[in-house]
Short mmCIF file of C-alpha atoms in Angstrom, two decimals:
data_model
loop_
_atom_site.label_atom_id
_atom_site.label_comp_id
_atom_site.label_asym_id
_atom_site.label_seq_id
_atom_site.Cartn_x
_atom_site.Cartn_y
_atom_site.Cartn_z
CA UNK A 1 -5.61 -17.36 -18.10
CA UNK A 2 -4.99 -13.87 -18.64
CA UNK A 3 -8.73 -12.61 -17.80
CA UNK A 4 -7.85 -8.93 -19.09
CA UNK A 5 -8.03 -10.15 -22.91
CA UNK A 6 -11.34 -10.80 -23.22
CA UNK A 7 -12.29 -7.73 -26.05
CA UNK A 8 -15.86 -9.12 -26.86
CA UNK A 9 -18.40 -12.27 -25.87
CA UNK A 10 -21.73 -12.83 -27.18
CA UNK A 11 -23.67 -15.33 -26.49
CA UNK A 12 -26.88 -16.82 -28.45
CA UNK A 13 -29.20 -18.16 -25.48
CA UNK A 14 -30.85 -21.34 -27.53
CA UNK A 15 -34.82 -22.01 -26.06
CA UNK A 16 -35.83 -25.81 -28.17
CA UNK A 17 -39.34 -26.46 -28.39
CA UNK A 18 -41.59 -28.73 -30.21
CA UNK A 19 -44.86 -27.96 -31.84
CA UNK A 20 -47.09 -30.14 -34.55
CA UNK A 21 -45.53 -31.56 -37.35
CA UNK A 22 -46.88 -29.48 -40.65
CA UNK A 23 -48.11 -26.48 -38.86
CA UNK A 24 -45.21 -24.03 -39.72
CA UNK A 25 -47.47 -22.04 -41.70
CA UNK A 26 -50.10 -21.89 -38.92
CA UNK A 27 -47.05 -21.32 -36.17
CA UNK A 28 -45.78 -18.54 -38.26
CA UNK A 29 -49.25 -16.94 -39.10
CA UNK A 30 -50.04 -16.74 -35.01
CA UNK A 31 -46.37 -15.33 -33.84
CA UNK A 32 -47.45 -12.66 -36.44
CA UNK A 33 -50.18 -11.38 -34.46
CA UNK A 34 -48.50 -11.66 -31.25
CA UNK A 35 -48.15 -7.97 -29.26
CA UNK A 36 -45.85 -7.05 -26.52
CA UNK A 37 -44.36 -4.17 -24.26
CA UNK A 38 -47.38 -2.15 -25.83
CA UNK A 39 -45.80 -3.17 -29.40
CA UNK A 40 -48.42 -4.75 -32.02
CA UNK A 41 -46.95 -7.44 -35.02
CA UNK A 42 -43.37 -8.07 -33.24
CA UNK A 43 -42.80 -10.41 -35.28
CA UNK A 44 -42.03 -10.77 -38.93
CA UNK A 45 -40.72 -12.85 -41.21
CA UNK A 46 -37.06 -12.84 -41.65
CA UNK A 47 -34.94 -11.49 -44.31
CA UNK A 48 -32.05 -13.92 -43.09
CA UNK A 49 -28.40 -12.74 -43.39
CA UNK A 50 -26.41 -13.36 -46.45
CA UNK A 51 -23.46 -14.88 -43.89
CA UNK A 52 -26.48 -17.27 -43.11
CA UNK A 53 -25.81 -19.35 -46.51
CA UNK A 54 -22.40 -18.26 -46.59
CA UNK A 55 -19.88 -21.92 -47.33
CA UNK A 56 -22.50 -23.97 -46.75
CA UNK A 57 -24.11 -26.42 -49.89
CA UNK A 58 -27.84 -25.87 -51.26
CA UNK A 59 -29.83 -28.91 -49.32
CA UNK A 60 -29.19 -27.04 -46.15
CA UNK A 61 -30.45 -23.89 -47.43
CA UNK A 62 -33.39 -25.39 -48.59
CA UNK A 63 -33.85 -27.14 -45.50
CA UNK A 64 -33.44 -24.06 -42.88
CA UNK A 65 -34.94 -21.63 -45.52
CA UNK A 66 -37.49 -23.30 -47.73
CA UNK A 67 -39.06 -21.53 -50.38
CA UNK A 68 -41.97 -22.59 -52.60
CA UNK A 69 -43.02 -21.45 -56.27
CA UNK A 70 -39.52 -19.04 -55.69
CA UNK A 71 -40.95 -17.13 -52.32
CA UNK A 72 -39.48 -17.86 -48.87
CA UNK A 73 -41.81 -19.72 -46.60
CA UNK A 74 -42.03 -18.04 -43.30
CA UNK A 75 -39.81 -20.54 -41.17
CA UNK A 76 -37.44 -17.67 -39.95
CA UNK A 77 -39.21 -14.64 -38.07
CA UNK A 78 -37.12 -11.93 -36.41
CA UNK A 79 -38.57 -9.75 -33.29
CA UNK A 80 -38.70 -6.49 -34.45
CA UNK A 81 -36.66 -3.45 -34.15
CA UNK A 82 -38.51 -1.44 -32.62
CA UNK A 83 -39.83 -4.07 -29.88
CA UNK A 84 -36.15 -5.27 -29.05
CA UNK A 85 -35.11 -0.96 -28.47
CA UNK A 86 -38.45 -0.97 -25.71
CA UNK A 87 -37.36 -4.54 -24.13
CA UNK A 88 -33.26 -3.66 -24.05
CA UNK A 89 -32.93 0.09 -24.36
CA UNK A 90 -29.47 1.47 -23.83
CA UNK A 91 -28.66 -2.09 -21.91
CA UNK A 92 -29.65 -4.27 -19.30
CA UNK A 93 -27.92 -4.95 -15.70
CA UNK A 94 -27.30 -8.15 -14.82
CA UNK A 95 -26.74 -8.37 -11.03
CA UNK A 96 -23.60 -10.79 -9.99
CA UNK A 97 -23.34 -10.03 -6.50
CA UNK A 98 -24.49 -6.45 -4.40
CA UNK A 99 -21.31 -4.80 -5.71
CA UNK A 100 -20.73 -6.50 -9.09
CA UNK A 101 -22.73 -5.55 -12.14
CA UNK A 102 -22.57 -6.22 -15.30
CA UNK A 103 -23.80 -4.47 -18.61
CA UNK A 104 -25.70 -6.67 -21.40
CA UNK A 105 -26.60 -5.47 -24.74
CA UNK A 106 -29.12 -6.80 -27.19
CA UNK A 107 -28.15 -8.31 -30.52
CA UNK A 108 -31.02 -10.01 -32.08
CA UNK A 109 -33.93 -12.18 -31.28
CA UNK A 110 -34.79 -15.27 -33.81
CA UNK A 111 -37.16 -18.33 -34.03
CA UNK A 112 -36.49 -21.11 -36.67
CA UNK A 113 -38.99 -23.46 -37.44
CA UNK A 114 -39.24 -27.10 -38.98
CA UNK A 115 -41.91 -28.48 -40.58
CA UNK A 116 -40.94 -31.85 -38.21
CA UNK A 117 -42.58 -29.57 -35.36
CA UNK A 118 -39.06 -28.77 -34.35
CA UNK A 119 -38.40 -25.05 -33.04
CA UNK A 120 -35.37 -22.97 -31.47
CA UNK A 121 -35.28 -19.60 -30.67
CA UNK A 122 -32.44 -17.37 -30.55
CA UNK A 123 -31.83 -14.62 -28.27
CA UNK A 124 -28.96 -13.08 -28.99
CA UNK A 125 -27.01 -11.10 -26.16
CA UNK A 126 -23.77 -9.44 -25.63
CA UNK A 127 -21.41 -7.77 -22.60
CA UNK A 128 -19.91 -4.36 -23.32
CA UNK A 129 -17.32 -2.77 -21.13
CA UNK A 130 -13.69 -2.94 -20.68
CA UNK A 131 -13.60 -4.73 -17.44
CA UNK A 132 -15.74 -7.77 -17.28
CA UNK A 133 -13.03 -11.29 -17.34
CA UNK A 134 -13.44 -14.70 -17.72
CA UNK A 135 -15.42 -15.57 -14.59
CA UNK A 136 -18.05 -12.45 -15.72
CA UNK A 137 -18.61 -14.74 -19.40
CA UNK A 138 -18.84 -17.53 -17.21
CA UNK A 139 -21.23 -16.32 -15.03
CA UNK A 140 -23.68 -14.14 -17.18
CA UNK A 141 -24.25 -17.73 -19.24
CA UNK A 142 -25.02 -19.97 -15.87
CA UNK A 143 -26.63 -17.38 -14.44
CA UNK A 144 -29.46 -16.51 -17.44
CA UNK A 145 -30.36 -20.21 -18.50
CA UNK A 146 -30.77 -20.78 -14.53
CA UNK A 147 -34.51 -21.00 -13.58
CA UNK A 148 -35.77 -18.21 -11.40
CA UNK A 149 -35.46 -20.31 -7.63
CA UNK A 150 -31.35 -20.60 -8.60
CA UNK A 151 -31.00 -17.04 -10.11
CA UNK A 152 -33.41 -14.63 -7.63
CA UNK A 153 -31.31 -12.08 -9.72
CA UNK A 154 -31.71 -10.93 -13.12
CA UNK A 155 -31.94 -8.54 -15.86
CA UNK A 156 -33.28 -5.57 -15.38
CA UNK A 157 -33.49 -1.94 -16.43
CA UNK A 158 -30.89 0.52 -14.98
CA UNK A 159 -32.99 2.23 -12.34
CA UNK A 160 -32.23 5.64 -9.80
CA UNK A 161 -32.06 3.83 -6.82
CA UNK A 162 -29.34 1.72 -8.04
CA UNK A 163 -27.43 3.62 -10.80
CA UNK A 164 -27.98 7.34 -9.30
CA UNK A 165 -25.06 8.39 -11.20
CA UNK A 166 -26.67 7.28 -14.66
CA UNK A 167 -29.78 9.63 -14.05
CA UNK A 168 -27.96 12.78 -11.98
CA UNK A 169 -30.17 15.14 -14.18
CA UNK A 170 -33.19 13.28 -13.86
CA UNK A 171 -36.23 15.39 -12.40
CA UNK A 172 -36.38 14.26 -8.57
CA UNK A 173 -40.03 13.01 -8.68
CA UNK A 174 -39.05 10.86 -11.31
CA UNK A 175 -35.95 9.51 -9.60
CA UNK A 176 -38.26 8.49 -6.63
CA UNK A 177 -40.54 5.89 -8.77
CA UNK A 178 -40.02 2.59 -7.69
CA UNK A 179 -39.03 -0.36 -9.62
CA UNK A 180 -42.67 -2.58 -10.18
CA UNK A 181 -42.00 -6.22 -8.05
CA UNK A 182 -40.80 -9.03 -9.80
CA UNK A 183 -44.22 -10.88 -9.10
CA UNK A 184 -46.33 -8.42 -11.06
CA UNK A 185 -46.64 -9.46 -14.72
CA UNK A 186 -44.07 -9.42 -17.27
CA UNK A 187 -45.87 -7.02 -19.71
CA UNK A 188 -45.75 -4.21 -16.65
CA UNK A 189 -41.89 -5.26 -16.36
CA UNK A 190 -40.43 -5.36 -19.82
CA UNK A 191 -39.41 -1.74 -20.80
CA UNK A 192 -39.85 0.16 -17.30
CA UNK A 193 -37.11 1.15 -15.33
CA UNK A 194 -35.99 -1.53 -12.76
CA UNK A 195 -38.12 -3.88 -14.07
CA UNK A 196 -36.52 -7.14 -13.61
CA UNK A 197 -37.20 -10.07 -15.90
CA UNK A 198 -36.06 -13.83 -16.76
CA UNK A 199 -34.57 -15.42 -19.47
CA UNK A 200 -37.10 -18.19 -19.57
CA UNK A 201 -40.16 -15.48 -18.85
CA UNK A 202 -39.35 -13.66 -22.25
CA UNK A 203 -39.25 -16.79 -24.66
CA UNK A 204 -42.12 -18.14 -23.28
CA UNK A 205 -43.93 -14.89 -23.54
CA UNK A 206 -42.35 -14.77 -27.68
CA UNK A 207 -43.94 -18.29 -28.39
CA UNK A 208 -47.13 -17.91 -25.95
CA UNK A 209 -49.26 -17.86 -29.54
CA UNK A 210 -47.70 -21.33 -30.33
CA UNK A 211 -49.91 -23.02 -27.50
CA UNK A 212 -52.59 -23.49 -30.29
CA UNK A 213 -50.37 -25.73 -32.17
CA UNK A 214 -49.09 -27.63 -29.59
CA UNK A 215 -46.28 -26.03 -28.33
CA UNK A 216 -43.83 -27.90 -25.06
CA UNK A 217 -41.10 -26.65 -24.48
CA UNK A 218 -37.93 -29.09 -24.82
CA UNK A 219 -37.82 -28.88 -21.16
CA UNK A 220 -41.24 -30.00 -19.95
CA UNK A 221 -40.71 -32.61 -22.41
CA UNK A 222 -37.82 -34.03 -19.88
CA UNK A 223 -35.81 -34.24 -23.16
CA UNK A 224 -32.94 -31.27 -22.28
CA UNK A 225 -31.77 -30.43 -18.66
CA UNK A 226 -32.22 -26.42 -18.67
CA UNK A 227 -34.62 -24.22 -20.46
CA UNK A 228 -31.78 -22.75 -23.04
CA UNK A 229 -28.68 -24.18 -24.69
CA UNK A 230 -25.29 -21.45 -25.26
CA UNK A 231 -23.59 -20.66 -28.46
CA UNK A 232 -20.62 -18.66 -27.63
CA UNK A 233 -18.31 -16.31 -29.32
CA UNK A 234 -15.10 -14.78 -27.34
CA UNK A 235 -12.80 -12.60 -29.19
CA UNK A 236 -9.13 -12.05 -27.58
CA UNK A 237 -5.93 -9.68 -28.95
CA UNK A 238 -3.61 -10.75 -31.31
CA UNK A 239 -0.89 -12.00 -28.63
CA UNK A 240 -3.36 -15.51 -28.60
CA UNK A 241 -2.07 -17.58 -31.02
CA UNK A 242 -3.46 -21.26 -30.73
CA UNK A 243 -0.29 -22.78 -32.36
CA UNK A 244 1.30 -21.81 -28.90
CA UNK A 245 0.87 -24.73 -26.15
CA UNK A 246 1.68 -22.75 -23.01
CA UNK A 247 -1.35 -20.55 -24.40
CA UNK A 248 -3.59 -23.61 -25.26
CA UNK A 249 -3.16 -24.65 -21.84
CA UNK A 250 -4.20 -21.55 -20.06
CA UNK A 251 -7.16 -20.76 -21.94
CA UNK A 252 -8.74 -24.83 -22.35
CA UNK A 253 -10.67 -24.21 -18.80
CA UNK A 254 -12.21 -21.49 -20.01
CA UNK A 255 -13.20 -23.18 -23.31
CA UNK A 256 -14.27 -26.48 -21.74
CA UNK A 257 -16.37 -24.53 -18.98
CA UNK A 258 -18.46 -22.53 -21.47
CA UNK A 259 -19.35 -25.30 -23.61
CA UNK A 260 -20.57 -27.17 -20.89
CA UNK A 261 -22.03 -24.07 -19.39
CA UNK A 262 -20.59 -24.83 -15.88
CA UNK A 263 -20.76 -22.12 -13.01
CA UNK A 264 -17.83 -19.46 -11.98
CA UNK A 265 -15.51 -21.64 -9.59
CA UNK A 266 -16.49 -24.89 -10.83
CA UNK A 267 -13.46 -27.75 -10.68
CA UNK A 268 -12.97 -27.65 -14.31
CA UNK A 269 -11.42 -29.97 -17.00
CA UNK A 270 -7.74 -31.17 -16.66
CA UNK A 271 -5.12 -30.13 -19.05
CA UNK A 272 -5.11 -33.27 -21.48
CA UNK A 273 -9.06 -34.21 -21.03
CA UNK A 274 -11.28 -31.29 -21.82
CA UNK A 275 -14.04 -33.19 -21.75
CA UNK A 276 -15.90 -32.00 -24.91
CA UNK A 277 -14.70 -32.35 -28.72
CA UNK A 278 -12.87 -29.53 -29.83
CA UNK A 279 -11.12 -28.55 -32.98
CA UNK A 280 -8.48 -25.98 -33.40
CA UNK A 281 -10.11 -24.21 -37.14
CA UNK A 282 -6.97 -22.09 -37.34
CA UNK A 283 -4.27 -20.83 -35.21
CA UNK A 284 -6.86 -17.97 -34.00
CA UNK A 285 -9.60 -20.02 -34.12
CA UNK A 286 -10.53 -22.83 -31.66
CA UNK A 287 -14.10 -24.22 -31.27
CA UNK A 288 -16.05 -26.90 -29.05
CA UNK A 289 -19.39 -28.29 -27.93
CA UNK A 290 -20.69 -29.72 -25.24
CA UNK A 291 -24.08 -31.45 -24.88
CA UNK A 292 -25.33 -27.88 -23.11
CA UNK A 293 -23.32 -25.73 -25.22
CA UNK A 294 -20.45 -24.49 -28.05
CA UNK A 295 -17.70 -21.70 -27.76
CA UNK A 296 -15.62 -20.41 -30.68
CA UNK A 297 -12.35 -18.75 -28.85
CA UNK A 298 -10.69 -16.12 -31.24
CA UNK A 299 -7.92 -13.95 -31.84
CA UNK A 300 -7.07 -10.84 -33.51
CA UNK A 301 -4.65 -11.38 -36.63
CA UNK A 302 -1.90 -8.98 -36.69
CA UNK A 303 -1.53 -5.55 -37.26
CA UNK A 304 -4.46 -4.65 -36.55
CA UNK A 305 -6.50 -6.83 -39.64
CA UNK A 306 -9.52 -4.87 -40.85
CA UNK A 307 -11.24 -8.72 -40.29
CA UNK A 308 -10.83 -8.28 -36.75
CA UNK A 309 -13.76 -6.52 -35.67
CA UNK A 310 -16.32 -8.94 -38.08
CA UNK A 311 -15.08 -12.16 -36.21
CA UNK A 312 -17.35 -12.74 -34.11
CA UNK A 313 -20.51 -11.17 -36.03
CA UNK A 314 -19.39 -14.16 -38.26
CA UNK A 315 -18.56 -16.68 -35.90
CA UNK A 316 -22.47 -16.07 -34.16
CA UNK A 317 -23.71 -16.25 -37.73
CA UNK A 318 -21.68 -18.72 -40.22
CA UNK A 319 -20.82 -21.30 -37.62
CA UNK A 320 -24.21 -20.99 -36.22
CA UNK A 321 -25.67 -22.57 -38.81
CA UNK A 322 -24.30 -26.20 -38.97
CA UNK A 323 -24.56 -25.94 -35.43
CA UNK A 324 -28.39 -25.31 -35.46
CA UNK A 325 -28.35 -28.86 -38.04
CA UNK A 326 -26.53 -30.67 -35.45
CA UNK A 327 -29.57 -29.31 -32.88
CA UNK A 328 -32.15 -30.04 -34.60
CA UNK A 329 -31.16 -33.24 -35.65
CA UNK A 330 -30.55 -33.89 -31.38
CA UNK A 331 -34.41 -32.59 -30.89
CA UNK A 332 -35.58 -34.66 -33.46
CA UNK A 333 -33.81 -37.97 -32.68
CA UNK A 334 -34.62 -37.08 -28.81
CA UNK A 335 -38.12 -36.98 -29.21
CA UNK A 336 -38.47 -40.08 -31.48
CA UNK A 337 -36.54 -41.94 -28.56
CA UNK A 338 -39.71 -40.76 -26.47
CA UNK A 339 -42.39 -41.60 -28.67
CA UNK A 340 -40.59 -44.82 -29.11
CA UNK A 341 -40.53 -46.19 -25.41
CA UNK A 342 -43.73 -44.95 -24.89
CA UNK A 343 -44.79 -47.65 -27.42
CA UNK A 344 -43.33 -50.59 -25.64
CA UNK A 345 -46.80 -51.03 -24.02
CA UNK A 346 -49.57 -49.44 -26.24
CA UNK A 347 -51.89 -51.51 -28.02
CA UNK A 348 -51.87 -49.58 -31.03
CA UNK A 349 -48.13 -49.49 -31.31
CA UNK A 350 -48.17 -51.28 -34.77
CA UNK A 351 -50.00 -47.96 -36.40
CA UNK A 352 -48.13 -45.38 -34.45
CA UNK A 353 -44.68 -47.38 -35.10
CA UNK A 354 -45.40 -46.88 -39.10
CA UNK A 355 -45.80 -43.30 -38.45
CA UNK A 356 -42.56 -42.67 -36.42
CA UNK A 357 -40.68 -44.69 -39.10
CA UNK A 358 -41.96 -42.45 -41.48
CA UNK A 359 -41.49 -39.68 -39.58
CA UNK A 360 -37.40 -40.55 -39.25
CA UNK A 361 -37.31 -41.49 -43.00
CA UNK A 362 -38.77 -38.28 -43.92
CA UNK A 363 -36.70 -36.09 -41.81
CA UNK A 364 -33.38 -38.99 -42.50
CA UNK A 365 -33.62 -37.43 -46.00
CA UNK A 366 -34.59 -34.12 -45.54
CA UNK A 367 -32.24 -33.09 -42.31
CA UNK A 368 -29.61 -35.67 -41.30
CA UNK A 369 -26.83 -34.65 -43.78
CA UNK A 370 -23.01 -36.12 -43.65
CA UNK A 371 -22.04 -32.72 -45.33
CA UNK A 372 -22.80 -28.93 -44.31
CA UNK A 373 -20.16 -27.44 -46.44
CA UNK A 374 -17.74 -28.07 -48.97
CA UNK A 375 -15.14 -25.67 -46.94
CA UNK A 376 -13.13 -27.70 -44.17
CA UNK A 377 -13.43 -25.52 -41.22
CA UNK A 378 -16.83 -25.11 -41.42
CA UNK A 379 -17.34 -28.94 -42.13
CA UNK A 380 -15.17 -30.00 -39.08
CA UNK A 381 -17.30 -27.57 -36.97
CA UNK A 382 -20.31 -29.53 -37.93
CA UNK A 383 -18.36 -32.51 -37.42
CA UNK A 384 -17.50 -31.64 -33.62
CA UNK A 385 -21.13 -30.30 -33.29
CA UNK A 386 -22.41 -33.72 -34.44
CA UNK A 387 -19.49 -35.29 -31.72
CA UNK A 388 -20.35 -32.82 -29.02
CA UNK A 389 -24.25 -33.71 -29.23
CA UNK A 390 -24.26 -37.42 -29.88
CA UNK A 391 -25.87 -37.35 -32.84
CA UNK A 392 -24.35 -40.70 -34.61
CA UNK A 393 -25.13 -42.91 -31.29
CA UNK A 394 -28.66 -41.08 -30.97
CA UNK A 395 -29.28 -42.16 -34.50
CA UNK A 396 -28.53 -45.69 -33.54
CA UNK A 397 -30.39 -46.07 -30.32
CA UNK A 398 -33.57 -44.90 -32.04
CA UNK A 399 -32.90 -47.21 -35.13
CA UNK A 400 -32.25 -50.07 -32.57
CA UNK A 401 -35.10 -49.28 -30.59
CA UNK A 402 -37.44 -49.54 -33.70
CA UNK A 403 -36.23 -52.55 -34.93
CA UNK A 404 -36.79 -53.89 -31.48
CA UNK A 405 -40.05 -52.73 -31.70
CA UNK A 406 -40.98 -53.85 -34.82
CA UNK A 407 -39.50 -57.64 -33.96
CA UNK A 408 -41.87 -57.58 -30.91
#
């Protein structure tokens, strides 16, 4: 692969989370209130992006977005401006190895909630620079959904000691203030220069209100195998053109590594066996997801197309969306396997067995569509989501399961 193509990556760093059926309102009411970084009310209900409900039908608007008596519910909260500009600044430095760096940007930060007691939050980042390749994408998504013993390096402010020549005109007593430790608390952290933080440490720190409706993360749960799933975007020039199989096969690596979030160096896929379902959307467009991740590869159209630069805004928006169906239908159907074998054995299993059949039913006909969109890109993106995730086996093993149980 030609690693000096890469123009843009973004990545939306995916924390799941469960919390108690029917308390959305009461979930939404207490991230409301929620302070940090010396910012009050950082939270507040979204005003979701037109591209959101872009191409795809009504149910799955109404499902993501609900709205009652013609006003939206508050299932979508954004962080606000003013807290993300304290947090992220003028960008963050990730720390790769003593003399490689890289520069990450904020985009957004996002929770959606269910009224299942299903929950993902977005945090939305981005490299900038002309330099970083393939192996720098690779890395900056293993390294920030790593816990903290397999990532001792993180992100952190841009500091004197480190980047003299960013602060040459600083006053000298303020180039000698140290960085605070990385064991003092997060609030003293976020914000100051050198302060070095986690992935993990700031979503837990968003949703820290939810604890009084039962908040777990996915996680603790045993029900995912790292804190955060990946949705990425990568956006190449317009000499990648999909249609071309000498290009196909230098690039599928890349695309097979990403979805399955694998580290810099790692074996990767062969040539004819990616190992994840993938679709090819257009010939600029490919796509795939893996049970940790999904990666839309594009390319520039030609002569330099005024679409160009909106690809991947799009891509981390539009395609997000069936994707986040596909997930929560995954969370859901995960947990009900739980709750089911932890029934095998409990004397009151006939009750609780009722209410998790109920509980399926309900969300069968309120979340577990065949149909996202009536455009066919979009639709076969959901389709490969559904593929990547498992979702059609998952809904038979916990269908099978309560039979079984039901039988006994």
């Amino acid at each position: 692969m030609d690693r000096s193509r890469i123009l843009e990556f973004q990545t939306r760093f995916l924390y799941p989370f469960f919390f108690e059926p029917g308390a959305v309102e009461r979930a939404s009411s207490l991230l409301r209130e929620l302070s940090l970084a010396d910012k009050p009310g950082i939270w507040r209900c979204g005003e979701r992006d037109d591209v959101y409900e872009e191409e795809t039908l009504p149910h799955v608007t109404r499902f993501l977005f609900p709205h009652s008596n013609g006003v939206a519910r508050c299932n979508y909260l954004e962080v606000e401006n003013d807290t993300l500009n304290c947090i992220f600044q003028n960008g963050l430095v990730l720390e790769l190895s003593h003399d490689r760096k890289l520069t990450v940007q904020r985009d957004a930060i996002e929770v959606f909630l269910n009224a299942h007691g299903v929950g993902v939050l977005s945090i939305t980042l981005k490299l900038i620079g002309s330099e970083f390749t393939a192996d720098d994408a690779t890395a900056f998504n293993y390294r920030l959904v790593q816990p903290r013993q397999k990532s001792p390096r993180s992100l952190r402010l841009p500091h004197p000691a480190h980047e003299p020549e960013q602060f040459s005109k600083m006053p000298e007593e303020q180039r000698q203030k140290l960085p605070p430790a990385d064991d003092v608390p997060l609030t003293e952290r976020l914000g100051t220069r050198g302060g070095r933080f986690w992935l993990v440490e700031l979503a837990q720190a968003l949703l820290q209100p939810m604890s009084a409706v039962g908040f777990q993360p996915a996680l603790s749960a045993d029900l995912v195998q790292a804190p955060f799933w990946v949705y990425s975007v990568a956006r190449f020039d317009e000499s990648v053109d999909w249609n071309d199989g000498v290009t196909r096969k230098k690039f599928g690596q890349f695309l097979s590594g990403v979805a399955q979030v694998e580290e810099p160096g790692h074996a990767g896929a062969v040539d004819d066996d990616l190992g994840v379902a993938s679709a090819f959307l257009n010939t600029k467009h490919w796509a795939a997801v893996g049970l940790m991740g999904a990666v839309h590869l594009l390319a520039d159209q030609r002569n330099n197309h005024p679409f160009n630069s909106a690809k991947v805004g799009r891509a981390l928006r539009k395609y997000f969306v069936p994707h986040l169906m596909a997930l929560l239908q995954r969370l859901m159907l995960q947990r009900a396997m739980s709750e089911a074998s932890g029934l095998v054995k409990a004397p009151e299993a006939a009750v609780k067995l009722a209410a998790l059949r109920q509980t399926l039913l309900e969300f069968g006909v309120g979340g577990h569509f065949g149909q996202v969109s009536s455009r066919h890109a979009v639709q076969r993106f959901f389709a490969i989501a559904e593929e990547g995730l498992g979702i059609n086996g998952a809904w038979q093993e916990v269908r099978q399961s309560i039979e079984d149980l039901d039988a006994k």
